[in-house]
Coordinates of N, CA and C in Angstrom, one line a residue:
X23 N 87.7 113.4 83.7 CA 88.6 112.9 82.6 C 88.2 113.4 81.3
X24 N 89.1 113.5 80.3 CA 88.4 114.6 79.0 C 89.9 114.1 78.4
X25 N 89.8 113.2 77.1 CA 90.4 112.9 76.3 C 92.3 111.6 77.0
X26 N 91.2 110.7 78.2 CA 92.3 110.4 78.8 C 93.3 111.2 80.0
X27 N 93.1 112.4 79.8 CA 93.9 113.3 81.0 C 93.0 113.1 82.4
X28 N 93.4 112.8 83.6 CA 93.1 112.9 84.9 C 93.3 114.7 85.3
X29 N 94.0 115.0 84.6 CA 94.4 116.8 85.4 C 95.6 116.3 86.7
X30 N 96.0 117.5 86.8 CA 96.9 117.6 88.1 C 96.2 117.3 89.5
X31 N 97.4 116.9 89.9 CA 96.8 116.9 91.5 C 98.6 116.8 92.2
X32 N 97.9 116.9 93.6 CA 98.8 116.5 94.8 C 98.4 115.3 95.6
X33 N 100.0 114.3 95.7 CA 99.2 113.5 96.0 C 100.3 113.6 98.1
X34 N 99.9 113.3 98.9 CA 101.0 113.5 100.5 C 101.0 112.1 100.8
X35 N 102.4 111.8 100.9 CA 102.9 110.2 101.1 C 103.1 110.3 102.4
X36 N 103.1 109.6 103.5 CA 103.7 109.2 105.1 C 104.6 109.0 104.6
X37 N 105.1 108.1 104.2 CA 105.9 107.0 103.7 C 106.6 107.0 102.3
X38 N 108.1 106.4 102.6 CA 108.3 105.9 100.9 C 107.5 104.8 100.2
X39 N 107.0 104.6 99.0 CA 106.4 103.7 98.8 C 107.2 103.0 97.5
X40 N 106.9 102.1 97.2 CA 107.7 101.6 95.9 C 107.0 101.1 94.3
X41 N 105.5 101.3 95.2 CA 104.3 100.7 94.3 C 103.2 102.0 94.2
X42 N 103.6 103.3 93.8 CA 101.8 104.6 93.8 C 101.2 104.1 92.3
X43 N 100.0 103.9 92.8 CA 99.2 103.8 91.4 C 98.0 104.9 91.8
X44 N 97.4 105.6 90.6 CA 96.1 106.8 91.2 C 95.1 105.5 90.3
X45 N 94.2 104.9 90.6 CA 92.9 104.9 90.5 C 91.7 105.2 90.3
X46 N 91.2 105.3 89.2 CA 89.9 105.6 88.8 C 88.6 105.0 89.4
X47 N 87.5 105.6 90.2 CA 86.5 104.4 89.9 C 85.1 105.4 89.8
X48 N 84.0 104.1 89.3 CA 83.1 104.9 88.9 C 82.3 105.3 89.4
X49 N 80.7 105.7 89.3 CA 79.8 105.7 90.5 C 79.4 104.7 91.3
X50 N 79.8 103.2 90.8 CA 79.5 101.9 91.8 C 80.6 102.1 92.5
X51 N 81.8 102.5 92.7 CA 83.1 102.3 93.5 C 83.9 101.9 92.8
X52 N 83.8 101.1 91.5 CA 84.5 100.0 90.9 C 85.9 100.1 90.5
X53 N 86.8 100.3 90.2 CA 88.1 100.7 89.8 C 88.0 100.5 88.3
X54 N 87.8 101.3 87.5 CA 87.7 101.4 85.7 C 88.9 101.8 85.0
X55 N 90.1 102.4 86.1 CA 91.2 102.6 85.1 C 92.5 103.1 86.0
X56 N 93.7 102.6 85.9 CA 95.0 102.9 86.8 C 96.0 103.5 86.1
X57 N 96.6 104.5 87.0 CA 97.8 105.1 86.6 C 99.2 104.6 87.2
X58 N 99.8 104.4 87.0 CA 101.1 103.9 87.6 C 101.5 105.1 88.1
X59 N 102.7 105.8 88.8 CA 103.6 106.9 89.0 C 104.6 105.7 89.5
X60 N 104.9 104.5 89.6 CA 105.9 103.9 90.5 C 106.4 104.3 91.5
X61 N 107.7 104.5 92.4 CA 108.0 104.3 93.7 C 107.9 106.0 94.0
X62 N 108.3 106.3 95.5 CA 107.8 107.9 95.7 C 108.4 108.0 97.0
X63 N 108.9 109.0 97.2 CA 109.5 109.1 98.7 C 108.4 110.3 99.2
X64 N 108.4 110.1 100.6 CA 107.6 110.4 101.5 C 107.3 111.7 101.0
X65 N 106.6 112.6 101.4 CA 105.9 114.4 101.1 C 104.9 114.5 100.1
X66 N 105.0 115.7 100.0 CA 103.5 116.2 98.9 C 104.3 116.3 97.6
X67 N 103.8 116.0 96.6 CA 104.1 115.6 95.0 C 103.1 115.8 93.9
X68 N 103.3 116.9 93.2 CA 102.0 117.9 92.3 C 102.9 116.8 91.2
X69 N 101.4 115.8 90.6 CA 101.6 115.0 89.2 C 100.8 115.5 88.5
X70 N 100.9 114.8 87.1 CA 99.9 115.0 86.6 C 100.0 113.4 85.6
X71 N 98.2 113.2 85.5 CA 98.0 112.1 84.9 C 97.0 112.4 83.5
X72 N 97.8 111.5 83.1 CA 97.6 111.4 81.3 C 97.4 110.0 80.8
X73 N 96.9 109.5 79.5 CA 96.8 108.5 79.2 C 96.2 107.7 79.6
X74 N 95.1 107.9 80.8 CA 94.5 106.6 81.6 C 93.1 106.5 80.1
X75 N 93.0 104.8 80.0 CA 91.8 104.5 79.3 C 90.4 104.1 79.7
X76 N 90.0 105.7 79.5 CA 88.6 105.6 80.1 C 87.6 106.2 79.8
X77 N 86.1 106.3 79.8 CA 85.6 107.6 78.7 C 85.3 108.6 79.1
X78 N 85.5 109.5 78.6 CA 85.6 111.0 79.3 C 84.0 111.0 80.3
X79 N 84.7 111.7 81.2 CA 83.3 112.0 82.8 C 84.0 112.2 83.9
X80 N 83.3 111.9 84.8 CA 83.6 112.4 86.1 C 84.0 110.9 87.1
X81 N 85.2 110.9 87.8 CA 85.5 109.8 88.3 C 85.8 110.0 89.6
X82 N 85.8 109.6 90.8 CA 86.5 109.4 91.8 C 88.0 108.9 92.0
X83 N 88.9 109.9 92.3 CA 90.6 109.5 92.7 C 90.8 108.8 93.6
X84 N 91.0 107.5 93.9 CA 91.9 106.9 94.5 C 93.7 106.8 94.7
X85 N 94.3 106.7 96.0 CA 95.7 106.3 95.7 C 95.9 105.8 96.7
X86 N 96.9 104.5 95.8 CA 97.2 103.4 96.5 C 98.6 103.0 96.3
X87 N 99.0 102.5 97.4 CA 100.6 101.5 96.7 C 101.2 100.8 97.7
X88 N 102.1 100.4 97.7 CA 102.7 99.8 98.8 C 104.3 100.2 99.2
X89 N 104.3 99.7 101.1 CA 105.1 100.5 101.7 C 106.3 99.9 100.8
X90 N 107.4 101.0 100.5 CA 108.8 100.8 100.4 C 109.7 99.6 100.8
X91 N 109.0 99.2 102.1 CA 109.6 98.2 103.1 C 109.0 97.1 102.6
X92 N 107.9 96.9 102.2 CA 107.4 95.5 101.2 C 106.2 94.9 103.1
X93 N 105.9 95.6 103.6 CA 105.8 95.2 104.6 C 103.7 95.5 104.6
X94 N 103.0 96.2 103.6 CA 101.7 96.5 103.2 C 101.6 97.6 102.5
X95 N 100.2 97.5 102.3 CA 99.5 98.6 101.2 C 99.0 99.8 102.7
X96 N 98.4 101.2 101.2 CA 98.6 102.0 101.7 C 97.1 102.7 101.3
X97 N 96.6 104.3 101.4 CA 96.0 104.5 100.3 C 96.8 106.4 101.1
X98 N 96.7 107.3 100.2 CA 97.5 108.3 99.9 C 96.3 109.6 100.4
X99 N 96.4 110.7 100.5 CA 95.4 111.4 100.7 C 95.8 112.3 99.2
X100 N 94.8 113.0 98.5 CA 94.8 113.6 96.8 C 94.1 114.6 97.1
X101 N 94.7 116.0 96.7 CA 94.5 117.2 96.3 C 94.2 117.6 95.1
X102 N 93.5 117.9 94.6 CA 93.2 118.7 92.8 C 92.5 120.1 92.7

């Protein structure tokens, strides 16, 4: 991360989802900072994330959201 920007990536959905957030966390695991993208239909999807508040370094990508169907969560597999 370098002035708030995450950089691009790809994120591949199974599923539609209604809830994608990409996830920051630090070297303990912890979750330090979320991106929203909101709902997403199923396939591979090149974003890009900006704006997350965190201090510039090196973070681990998580992605998470929930199914379309309201029926559970998910987590996403992330390319960069």
């Amino acid at each position: 991360v370098s002035d708030g920007d995450v950089g691009s990536l790809e994120i591949d959905l199974q599923a539609n989802a209604s809830d994608v957030q990409v996830e920051l966390l630090n070297t303990e695991g912890e979750v330090v900072g979320t991106a929203s993208l909101g709902a997403m239909q199923a396939g591979k999807h090149p974003v890009t994330v900006k704006g997350v508040s965190v201090p510039d370094g090196n973070y681990e990508l998580r992605v998470v959201g929930e199914n379309a169907n309201g029926t559970g969560t998910f987590r996403a597999g992330v390319s960069i």
